[in-house]
Tab-separated table of C-alpha atoms and ligand atoms in Angstrom:
chain	number	residue	atom	x	y	z
A	1	UNK	CA	36.296	38.342	212.048
A	2	UNK	CA	35.137	34.960	213.288
A	3	UNK	CA	31.713	33.449	213.655
A	4	UNK	CA	29.717	30.798	215.477
A	5	UNK	CA	32.035	28.063	214.355
A	6	UNK	CA	32.046	25.634	217.174
A	7	UNK	CA	28.485	24.474	216.733
A	8	UNK	CA	30.293	21.522	215.180
A	9	UNK	CA	31.031	20.334	218.702
A	10	UNK	CA	27.381	20.075	219.586
A	11	UNK	CA	26.202	16.660	220.603
A	12	UNK	CA	29.579	15.321	221.656
A	13	UNK	CA	28.762	15.074	225.312
A	14	UNK	CA	25.038	14.535	225.123
A	15	UNK	CA	25.056	10.753	224.856
A	16	UNK	CA	22.849	9.783	227.713
A	17	UNK	CA	24.765	11.717	230.359
A	18	UNK	CA	22.871	14.199	232.510
A	19	UNK	CA	24.030	17.677	231.520
A	20	UNK	CA	25.110	19.809	234.471
A	21	UNK	CA	23.920	23.388	234.082
A	22	UNK	CA	25.117	26.630	235.654
A	23	UNK	CA	22.653	29.488	235.406
A	24	UNK	CA	24.247	32.919	235.719
A	25	UNK	CA	21.491	35.359	236.652
A	26	UNK	CA	19.171	32.604	237.891
A	27	UNK	CA	16.689	34.932	239.610
A	28	UNK	CA	16.075	36.996	236.468
A	29	UNK	CA	13.409	36.496	233.835
A	30	UNK	CA	15.687	34.407	231.591
A	31	UNK	CA	17.107	32.503	234.561
A	32	UNK	CA	13.721	31.464	235.910
A	33	UNK	CA	12.426	30.532	232.462
A	34	UNK	CA	15.524	28.379	231.961
A	35	UNK	CA	14.769	26.573	235.219
A	36	UNK	CA	11.191	26.108	234.052
A	37	UNK	CA	12.380	24.325	230.883
A	38	UNK	CA	15.016	22.308	232.765
A	39	UNK	CA	12.433	21.133	235.295
A	40	UNK	CA	10.457	19.602	232.419
A	41	UNK	CA	13.483	17.395	231.560
A	42	UNK	CA	14.945	15.939	234.770
A	43	UNK	CA	16.286	13.020	232.731
A	44	UNK	CA	18.540	15.368	230.729
A	45	UNK	CA	19.605	18.207	233.025
A	46	UNK	CA	20.925	18.720	236.530
A	47	UNK	CA	21.345	22.097	238.220
A	48	UNK	CA	25.003	22.604	239.164
A	49	UNK	CA	25.030	26.272	240.211
A	50	UNK	CA	22.654	29.218	240.453
A	51	UNK	CA	23.789	32.837	240.801
A	52	UNK	CA	22.252	36.210	241.625
A	53	UNK	CA	23.419	39.681	242.591
A	54	UNK	CA	21.574	40.608	245.801
A	55	UNK	CA	18.193	38.863	245.894
A	56	UNK	CA	18.599	36.528	248.899
A	57	UNK	CA	14.973	35.422	249.023
A	58	UNK	CA	14.875	34.855	245.262
A	59	UNK	CA	17.959	32.648	245.260
A	60	UNK	CA	16.914	30.890	248.484
A	61	UNK	CA	13.571	29.873	246.925
A	62	UNK	CA	15.376	28.536	243.849
A	63	UNK	CA	17.861	26.585	246.013
A	64	UNK	CA	15.012	24.982	247.952
A	65	UNK	CA	13.352	23.958	244.699
A	66	UNK	CA	16.360	22.897	242.594
A	67	UNK	CA	19.006	21.995	245.226
A	68	UNK	CA	22.070	23.115	243.239
A	69	UNK	CA	25.554	22.130	244.375
A	70	UNK	CA	26.554	25.808	244.493
A	71	UNK	CA	24.801	29.147	244.911
A	72	UNK	CA	26.710	32.361	244.236
A	73	UNK	CA	25.742	35.812	245.470
A	74	UNK	CA	27.593	38.876	244.278
A	75	UNK	CA	27.385	40.684	247.590
A	76	UNK	CA	29.078	39.277	250.726
A	77	UNK	CA	26.246	40.279	253.056
A	78	UNK	CA	23.707	38.637	250.767
A	79	UNK	CA	25.893	35.501	250.664
A	80	UNK	CA	26.041	35.287	254.474
A	81	UNK	CA	22.284	35.765	254.742
A	82	UNK	CA	21.654	33.061	252.139
A	83	UNK	CA	24.066	30.667	253.836
A	84	UNK	CA	22.256	31.090	257.168
A	85	UNK	CA	18.825	30.594	255.604
A	86	UNK	CA	19.919	27.463	253.726
A	87	UNK	CA	21.476	26.009	256.864
A	88	UNK	CA	18.238	26.584	258.784
A	89	UNK	CA	16.279	24.896	256.034
A	90	UNK	CA	18.679	21.932	255.929
A	91	UNK	CA	19.698	22.512	252.290
A	92	UNK	CA	23.244	21.341	251.526
A	93	UNK	CA	24.019	23.901	248.775
A	94	UNK	CA	27.458	25.514	249.169
A	95	UNK	CA	27.311	29.324	249.048
A	96	UNK	CA	30.087	31.264	247.320
A	97	UNK	CA	30.479	34.988	247.037
A	98	UNK	CA	31.836	37.605	244.634
A	99	UNK	CA	32.680	38.125	240.989
A	100	UNK	CA	35.402	35.475	240.835
A	101	UNK	CA	32.981	32.861	242.107
A	102	UNK	CA	30.697	33.612	239.136
A	103	UNK	CA	33.550	32.696	236.807
A	104	UNK	CA	34.409	29.633	238.905
A	105	UNK	CA	30.945	28.110	238.583
A	106	UNK	CA	30.902	29.013	234.871
A	107	UNK	CA	34.168	27.180	234.216
A	108	UNK	CA	34.041	24.296	236.723
A	109	UNK	CA	35.139	20.999	235.097
A	110	UNK	CA	31.867	19.292	236.069
A	111	UNK	CA	29.747	21.859	234.213
A	112	UNK	CA	28.517	21.130	230.691
A	113	UNK	CA	26.133	24.007	229.987
A	114	UNK	CA	26.248	27.659	231.048
A	115	UNK	CA	23.243	29.907	230.660
A	116	UNK	CA	24.715	33.421	230.515
A	117	UNK	CA	21.763	35.495	231.726
A	118	UNK	CA	23.291	38.192	233.888
A	119	UNK	CA	22.187	41.632	232.739
A	120	UNK	CA	24.730	44.145	231.458
A	121	UNK	CA	28.508	44.351	231.363
A	122	UNK	CA	28.690	42.363	234.614
A	123	UNK	CA	28.070	39.249	232.529
A	124	UNK	CA	31.302	39.560	230.549
A	125	UNK	CA	33.843	37.838	232.833
A	126	UNK	CA	31.856	34.679	233.607
A	127	UNK	CA	30.849	34.345	229.936
A	128	UNK	CA	34.527	34.584	228.967
A	129	UNK	CA	35.377	31.970	231.598
A	130	UNK	CA	32.780	29.605	230.096
A	131	UNK	CA	34.125	30.241	226.580
A	132	UNK	CA	37.736	29.569	227.543
A	133	UNK	CA	36.821	26.283	229.202
A	134	UNK	CA	34.834	24.948	226.260
A	135	UNK	CA	31.319	24.946	227.675
A	136	UNK	CA	28.082	24.897	225.773
A	137	UNK	CA	27.182	28.566	226.230
A	138	UNK	CA	23.579	29.670	225.960
A	139	UNK	CA	24.125	33.382	225.461
A	140	UNK	CA	21.322	35.690	226.564
A	141	UNK	CA	23.685	38.406	227.817
A	142	UNK	CA	24.016	40.365	224.569
A	143	UNK	CA	26.165	43.000	226.302
A	144	UNK	CA	29.085	40.519	226.266
A	145	UNK	CA	29.114	40.576	222.464
A	146	UNK	CA	28.511	44.329	222.274
A	147	UNK	CA	31.435	45.060	224.590
A	148	UNK	CA	33.900	42.420	223.540
A	149	UNK	CA	32.594	40.683	220.396
A	150	UNK	CA	35.981	40.000	218.779
A	151	UNK	CA	37.623	38.704	221.972
A	152	UNK	CA	34.633	36.636	223.041
A	153	UNK	CA	34.221	34.967	219.635
A	154	UNK	CA	37.937	34.175	219.579
A	155	UNK	CA	37.714	32.715	223.107
A	156	UNK	CA	34.806	30.512	221.958
A	157	UNK	CA	36.943	29.128	219.144
A	158	UNK	CA	40.150	28.783	221.163
A	159	UNK	CA	38.329	27.152	224.070
A	160	UNK	CA	36.366	24.781	221.830
A	161	UNK	CA	33.105	26.116	223.268
A	162	UNK	CA	29.694	25.770	221.672
A	163	UNK	CA	27.869	29.067	221.346
A	164	UNK	CA	24.102	29.061	220.971
A	165	UNK	CA	22.300	32.403	220.789
A	166	UNK	CA	19.299	32.763	223.108
A	167	UNK	CA	18.169	36.276	222.184
A	168	UNK	CA	14.984	35.384	220.296
A	169	UNK	CA	15.994	37.149	217.080
A	170	UNK	CA	19.443	35.588	216.925
A	171	UNK	CA	18.068	32.216	217.872
A	172	UNK	CA	15.601	32.575	214.977
A	173	UNK	CA	18.402	33.505	212.567
A	174	UNK	CA	20.457	30.569	213.794
A	175	UNK	CA	17.491	28.267	213.163
A	176	UNK	CA	17.015	29.440	209.556
A	177	UNK	CA	20.719	29.622	208.683
A	178	UNK	CA	21.712	26.087	209.645
A	179	UNK	CA	24.973	25.813	207.727
A	180	UNK	CA	26.542	28.935	209.153
A	181	UNK	CA	30.059	28.172	210.343
A	182	UNK	CA	33.123	30.262	209.582
A	183	UNK	CA	31.844	31.260	206.155
A	184	UNK	CA	30.913	34.768	205.147
A	185	UNK	CA	27.247	35.353	204.423
A	186	UNK	CA	27.645	35.994	200.679
A	187	UNK	CA	29.298	32.581	200.204
A	188	UNK	CA	26.235	30.939	201.704
A	189	UNK	CA	23.924	32.786	199.348
A	190	UNK	CA	22.645	35.038	202.096
A	191	UNK	CA	21.630	38.517	200.980
A	192	UNK	CA	20.627	40.041	204.295
A	193	UNK	CA	19.353	39.471	207.784
A	194	UNK	CA	15.976	40.955	208.680
A	195	UNK	CA	16.010	41.605	212.408
A	196	UNK	CA	12.472	42.057	213.662
A	197	UNK	CA	11.584	44.549	216.399
A	198	UNK	CA	8.298	44.952	218.239
A	199	UNK	CA	8.779	48.724	218.275
A	200	UNK	CA	8.184	48.695	222.034
A	201	UNK	CA	5.423	50.535	223.900
A	202	UNK	CA	5.987	53.867	222.076
A	203	UNK	CA	5.796	52.686	218.490
A	204	UNK	CA	2.902	55.041	217.752
A	205	UNK	CA	3.867	57.897	220.073
A	206	UNK	CA	4.719	61.417	218.913
A	207	UNK	CA	8.081	62.938	219.742
A	208	UNK	CA	6.296	65.286	222.178
A	209	UNK	CA	4.774	62.307	224.013
A	210	UNK	CA	8.148	60.544	224.037
A	211	UNK	CA	9.746	63.480	225.862
A	212	UNK	CA	7.336	63.050	228.761
A	213	UNK	CA	6.865	59.306	229.078
A	214	UNK	CA	7.051	57.960	232.605
A	215	UNK	CA	9.080	55.117	233.978
A	216	UNK	CA	5.917	53.032	234.415
A	217	UNK	CA	4.882	53.591	230.779
A	218	UNK	CA	8.352	52.648	229.542
A	219	UNK	CA	8.355	49.500	231.681
A	220	UNK	CA	5.074	48.326	230.165
A	221	UNK	CA	6.230	46.294	227.145
A	222	UNK	CA	3.376	45.162	224.884
A	223	UNK	CA	4.639	41.632	224.057
A	224	UNK	CA	7.465	40.433	226.298
A	225	UNK	CA	7.949	40.097	230.067
A	226	UNK	CA	11.590	40.991	230.708
A	227	UNK	CA	13.920	42.512	233.293
A	228	UNK	CA	13.808	46.313	233.743
A	229	UNK	CA	17.016	47.150	231.842
A	230	UNK	CA	16.129	45.330	228.623
A	231	UNK	CA	12.552	46.618	228.876
A	232	UNK	CA	13.782	50.224	228.849
A	233	UNK	CA	16.223	49.299	226.053
A	234	UNK	CA	13.226	48.014	224.091
A	235	UNK	CA	11.334	51.260	224.650
A	236	UNK	CA	14.273	53.348	223.335
A	237	UNK	CA	15.041	50.721	220.662
A	238	UNK	CA	18.600	50.540	221.987
A	239	UNK	CA	17.815	46.872	222.472
A	240	UNK	CA	17.527	46.500	218.704
A	241	UNK	CA	20.715	48.508	218.277
A	242	UNK	CA	22.577	46.171	220.654
A	243	UNK	CA	21.098	43.258	218.723
A	244	UNK	CA	22.428	44.617	215.419
A	245	UNK	CA	25.914	44.539	216.955
A	246	UNK	CA	25.215	41.097	218.410
A	247	UNK	CA	24.176	39.808	214.946
A	248	UNK	CA	27.328	41.265	213.431
A	249	UNK	CA	29.516	39.127	215.680
A	250	UNK	CA	27.406	35.982	215.709
A	251	UNK	CA	26.785	35.741	211.992
A	252	UNK	CA	29.737	37.477	210.405
A	253	UNK	CA	27.372	40.130	209.010
A	254	UNK	CA	28.298	43.683	208.067
A	255	UNK	CA	26.051	46.497	209.294
A	256	UNK	CA	24.646	46.967	205.779
A	257	UNK	CA	23.582	43.303	205.754
A	258	UNK	CA	21.435	43.746	208.885
A	259	UNK	CA	18.110	45.488	208.417
A	260	UNK	CA	15.696	46.235	211.241
A	261	UNK	CA	12.012	45.663	210.476
A	262	UNK	CA	9.342	46.713	212.958
A	263	UNK	CA	6.832	43.889	213.403
A	264	UNK	CA	4.456	44.759	216.247
A	265	UNK	CA	3.008	41.271	216.802
A	266	UNK	CA	6.427	39.693	217.684
A	267	UNK	CA	5.418	36.443	215.989
A	268	UNK	CA	8.204	36.359	213.393
A	269	UNK	CA	11.373	36.406	215.475
A	270	UNK	CA	13.652	37.295	212.534
A	271	UNK	CA	14.317	36.325	208.933
A	272	UNK	CA	17.134	35.594	206.515
A	273	UNK	CA	16.885	36.516	202.847
A	274	UNK	CA	18.802	34.377	200.364
A	275	UNK	CA	20.023	35.336	196.868
A	276	UNK	CA	17.349	33.281	195.151
A	277	UNK	CA	14.582	35.380	196.692
A	278	UNK	CA	13.719	32.949	199.497
A	279	UNK	CA	13.092	34.530	202.858
A	280	UNK	CA	13.194	32.062	205.761
A	281	UNK	CA	11.536	33.039	209.013
A	282	UNK	CA	11.112	31.449	212.431
A	283	UNK	CA	7.711	31.984	214.030
A	284	UNK	CA	6.282	31.319	217.465
A	285	UNK	CA	4.559	32.892	220.417
A	286	UNK	CA	6.694	35.528	222.125
A	287	UNK	CA	7.947	33.273	224.912
A	288	UNK	CA	11.672	32.941	225.673
A	289	UNK	CA	11.251	29.294	226.645
A	290	UNK	CA	11.349	28.446	222.907
A	291	UNK	CA	14.899	29.733	222.266
A	292	UNK	CA	15.979	28.488	225.710
A	293	UNK	CA	14.725	24.962	224.952
A	294	UNK	CA	16.376	25.131	221.533
A	295	UNK	CA	19.704	26.036	223.140
A	296	UNK	CA	19.407	23.372	225.822
A	297	UNK	CA	18.390	20.590	223.475
A	298	UNK	CA	20.241	21.406	220.232
A	299	UNK	CA	20.248	19.575	217.900
A	300	UNK	CA	17.216	17.906	219.520
A	301	UNK	CA	13.921	19.719	219.953
A	302	UNK	CA	12.658	19.707	223.537
A	303	UNK	CA	9.187	20.348	224.896
A	304	UNK	CA	9.308	23.878	226.337
A	305	UNK	CA	5.840	24.493	227.740
A	306	UNK	CA	5.143	27.163	225.105
A	307	UNK	CA	1.605	27.091	223.731
A	308	UNK	CA	0.891	26.543	220.026
A	309	UNK	CA	0.929	29.546	217.751
A	310	UNK	CA	-2.655	30.393	216.823
A	311	UNK	CA	-2.264	32.236	213.518
A	312	UNK	CA	-6.015	32.362	212.953
A	313	UNK	CA	-6.450	34.219	216.218
A	314	UNK	CA	-3.544	36.566	215.442
A	315	UNK	CA	-5.075	37.192	212.013
A	316	UNK	CA	-2.458	39.500	210.541
A	317	UNK	CA	1.238	40.271	210.638
A	318	UNK	CA	2.319	43.896	210.116
A	319	UNK	CA	5.670	45.386	209.167
A	320	UNK	CA	7.090	48.895	208.918
A	321	UNK	CA	10.438	50.674	208.970
A	322	UNK	CA	11.791	51.977	212.290
A	323	UNK	CA	11.663	55.755	212.768
A	324	UNK	CA	15.282	56.824	213.320
A	325	UNK	CA	14.261	60.312	214.502
A	326	UNK	CA	12.017	58.958	217.218
A	327	UNK	CA	14.518	56.326	218.241
A	328	UNK	CA	18.035	57.807	217.922
A	329	UNK	CA	19.487	54.928	219.954
A	330	UNK	CA	19.148	52.660	216.936
A	331	UNK	CA	21.172	55.095	214.806
A	332	UNK	CA	23.770	55.452	217.578
A	333	UNK	CA	24.263	51.686	217.709
A	334	UNK	CA	24.748	51.441	213.928
A	335	UNK	CA	27.238	54.317	214.139
A	336	UNK	CA	29.141	52.611	216.962
A	337	UNK	CA	29.273	49.362	214.984
A	338	UNK	CA	30.613	51.206	211.932
A	339	UNK	CA	33.129	53.116	214.055
A	340	UNK	CA	34.328	49.744	215.400
A	341	UNK	CA	37.018	49.226	218.050
A	342	UNK	CA	35.944	50.312	221.509
A	343	UNK	CA	32.937	52.362	220.282
A	344	UNK	CA	30.323	49.653	221.013
A	345	UNK	CA	31.757	49.155	224.542
A	346	UNK	CA	31.430	52.923	225.133
A	347	UNK	CA	27.886	52.887	223.748
A	348	UNK	CA	27.003	50.019	226.071
A	349	UNK	CA	28.482	51.619	229.192
A	350	UNK	CA	26.818	54.992	228.526
A	351	UNK	CA	23.517	53.234	227.887
A	352	UNK	CA	23.705	51.297	231.172
A	353	UNK	CA	24.288	54.532	233.105
A	354	UNK	CA	21.497	56.310	231.194
A	355	UNK	CA	18.985	53.506	231.788
A	356	UNK	CA	19.822	53.374	235.510
A	357	UNK	CA	19.347	57.150	235.730
A	358	UNK	CA	16.014	56.959	233.894
A	359	UNK	CA	14.840	54.151	236.183
A	360	UNK	CA	15.855	56.316	239.174
A	361	UNK	CA	13.782	59.225	237.734
A	362	UNK	CA	16.930	61.336	237.326
A	363	UNK	CA	16.557	61.964	233.606
A	364	UNK	CA	13.799	62.045	231.043
A	365	UNK	CA	13.317	59.463	228.336
A	366	UNK	CA	14.827	61.437	225.456
A	367	UNK	CA	17.860	62.288	227.571
A	368	UNK	CA	18.892	58.634	227.288
A	369	UNK	CA	20.040	59.009	223.648
A	370	UNK	CA	21.340	62.541	224.362
A	371	UNK	CA	23.609	61.202	227.102
A	372	UNK	CA	24.875	58.312	224.985
A	373	UNK	CA	25.546	60.558	221.985
A	374	UNK	CA	27.450	63.005	224.173
A	375	UNK	CA	29.631	60.263	225.698
A	376	UNK	CA	30.359	58.717	222.300
A	377	UNK	CA	31.244	62.035	220.710
A	378	UNK	CA	33.677	62.983	223.487
A	379	UNK	CA	35.418	59.588	223.773
A	380	UNK	CA	38.475	58.397	221.907
A	381	UNK	CA	37.852	55.205	219.965
A	382	UNK	CA	40.710	52.692	220.110
A	383	UNK	CA	41.343	49.292	218.565
A	384	UNK	CA	40.310	46.453	220.924
A	385	UNK	CA	43.316	44.651	222.372
A	386	UNK	CA	42.326	42.947	225.634
A	387	UNK	CA	39.610	42.409	228.223
A	388	UNK	CA	41.404	44.593	230.839
A	389	UNK	CA	41.490	47.404	228.254
A	390	UNK	CA	37.730	47.028	227.712
A	391	UNK	CA	37.111	47.035	231.462
A	392	UNK	CA	38.998	50.372	231.612
A	393	UNK	CA	37.120	51.763	228.627
A	394	UNK	CA	33.851	50.755	230.274
A	395	UNK	CA	34.823	52.469	233.554
A	396	UNK	CA	35.935	55.682	231.839
A	397	UNK	CA	32.749	55.846	229.735
A	398	UNK	CA	30.646	55.396	232.889
A	399	UNK	CA	32.559	58.227	234.564
A	400	UNK	CA	31.981	60.539	231.586
A	401	UNK	CA	28.312	59.555	231.585
A	402	UNK	CA	27.982	60.312	235.312
A	403	UNK	CA	29.639	63.718	234.803
A	404	UNK	CA	27.078	64.423	232.090
A	405	UNK	CA	24.329	63.425	234.514
A	406	UNK	CA	25.653	65.678	237.263
A	407	UNK	CA	25.843	68.617	234.864
A	408	UNK	CA	22.420	67.985	233.392
A	409	UNK	CA	20.710	67.411	236.750
A	410	UNK	CA	22.265	70.692	238.035
A	411	UNK	CA	20.880	72.633	235.100
A	412	UNK	CA	17.305	71.337	235.457
B	1	NAD	P1	16.807	40.427	234.870
B	1	NAD	O1	17.038	41.812	235.340
B	1	NAD	O2	15.434	39.868	234.977
B	1	NAD	O3	17.806	39.421	235.624
B	1	NAD	C1	19.158	39.698	235.731
B	1	NAD	C2	19.880	38.639	236.544
B	1	NAD	O4	21.263	39.019	236.634
B	1	NAD	C3	19.391	38.501	237.986
B	1	NAD	O5	19.484	37.161	238.395
B	1	NAD	C4	20.374	39.355	238.790
B	1	NAD	O6	20.510	38.935	240.124
B	1	NAD	C5	21.656	39.143	238.020
B	1	NAD	N1	22.561	40.286	238.102
B	1	NAD	C6	22.254	41.594	237.911
B	1	NAD	N2	23.341	42.369	238.066
B	1	NAD	C7	24.366	41.532	238.360
B	1	NAD	C8	25.744	41.726	238.637
B	1	NAD	N3	26.305	42.952	238.647
B	1	NAD	N4	26.501	40.639	238.889
B	1	NAD	C9	25.966	39.404	238.909
B	1	NAD	N5	24.658	39.161	238.654
B	1	NAD	C10	23.869	40.209	238.385
B	1	NAD	O7	17.316	40.375	233.362
B	1	NAD	P2	16.757	39.464	232.164
B	1	NAD	O8	15.603	40.125	231.525
B	1	NAD	O9	16.647	38.057	232.602
B	1	NAD	O10	17.955	39.604	231.117
B	1	NAD	C11	19.193	38.953	231.305
B	1	NAD	C12	20.022	39.088	230.035
B	1	NAD	O11	19.342	38.423	228.970
B	1	NAD	C13	20.215	40.539	229.575
B	1	NAD	O12	21.484	40.688	229.017
B	1	NAD	C14	19.161	40.709	228.505
B	1	NAD	O13	19.517	41.665	227.521
B	1	NAD	C15	19.133	39.316	227.882
B	1	NAD	N6	17.857	38.969	227.241
B	1	NAD	C16	16.726	38.932	227.985
B	1	NAD	C17	15.511	38.620	227.363
B	1	NAD	C18	14.240	38.539	228.169
B	1	NAD	O14	13.212	38.168	227.606
B	1	NAD	N7	14.243	38.842	229.440
B	1	NAD	C19	15.481	38.392	225.990
B	1	NAD	C20	16.668	38.430	225.270
B	1	NAD	C21	17.854	38.719	225.905
B	2	MG	MG1	15.822	40.137	221.443
């Protein structure tokens, strides 16, 4: 196993030169917050490329404001529509289209920094392209590590890339474990990682209530404003499960070294316990502009626009253990990590199908873990060998998940 080794490269190309940034998933919540931080530092950052799946108006507005060299839309019709609108508005941005174009703008020689903020497995290829070409990668797309952790980490090392975690918990861990390189945790005197979780909107619900929660209730996260997929993942606690797997790859941690602690206020973003009894934590308001600014500026600290933490107003910080019965997704993620090989990729694919189905009102909330468990238990787990293999595994798991959906929708 490898770890975030290439942080050693940080700072090499930051001497006065404007850093050219590609934002994958620019219209999303992470994408727009990244642009917000960048716009506070025009002396440091330029916008090279912005990408989105289908939101023409969203990407058009961003092109008008930030005037990137390139804009990429996943869908060809969306790309044509954007091109026409930009031409009318007299904006000189070049519009590209399709999956390959995402990788092109992530690996272009003129790009220094890539914010990987596409949601889901779709983020894998462009993140790999950025890794292979030695970019500074600000990784928000945790699904890349869940699907292909070993291959992605190796690509980071081989490509001489710099990997900075943006997920708030992993960014916090990175901040309090500064000497982490290729070493194993025990050699650095680390006892365990305490990954904090808000517990989501259903922290205090009963299992009966959980069975009947609506889409709107699940989308109403108490602390964070996020895209719909990660918001549902937070409600099921699959998000924390994916983050356990993410921490495993980023920090060379075994599953038994990663403990989830529910902390409803989301003020402590995670902690590291050392052998001498010290526990180091990173605190701040729940605002993703802090980890984004940290990733953009590292090793410098940049103004992010985040307000000061008012501990007196917050008054208290609470902690409790997660309830594995209420949130089986967390258990499923630990089991997939322990099973190893392609199991986390299968977990991820089944979860994406389940979340889409829940958002489309096709299944109930507690059917999300039922679907994932069924797909995992009927799939063969193999050793990971290549990205094309993982793409196949992902497609097969989605097919099995859709068959489960068809059968379950028929019987209800
Ligand atoms: P979002 O839904 O708000 O935005 C997703 C972006 O990806 C959009 O720009 C969309 O156009 C693009 N996209 C979607 N599907 C695509 C596809 N198939 N191909 C190309 N582009 C596609 O999502 P978000 O909340 O910004 O989250 C993005 C990533 O960051 C996720 O992996 C999420 O887990 C992670 N993350 C988000 C937060 C947060 O606070 N939002 C925190 C930690 C980690
Ligand atoms: Mg997180």
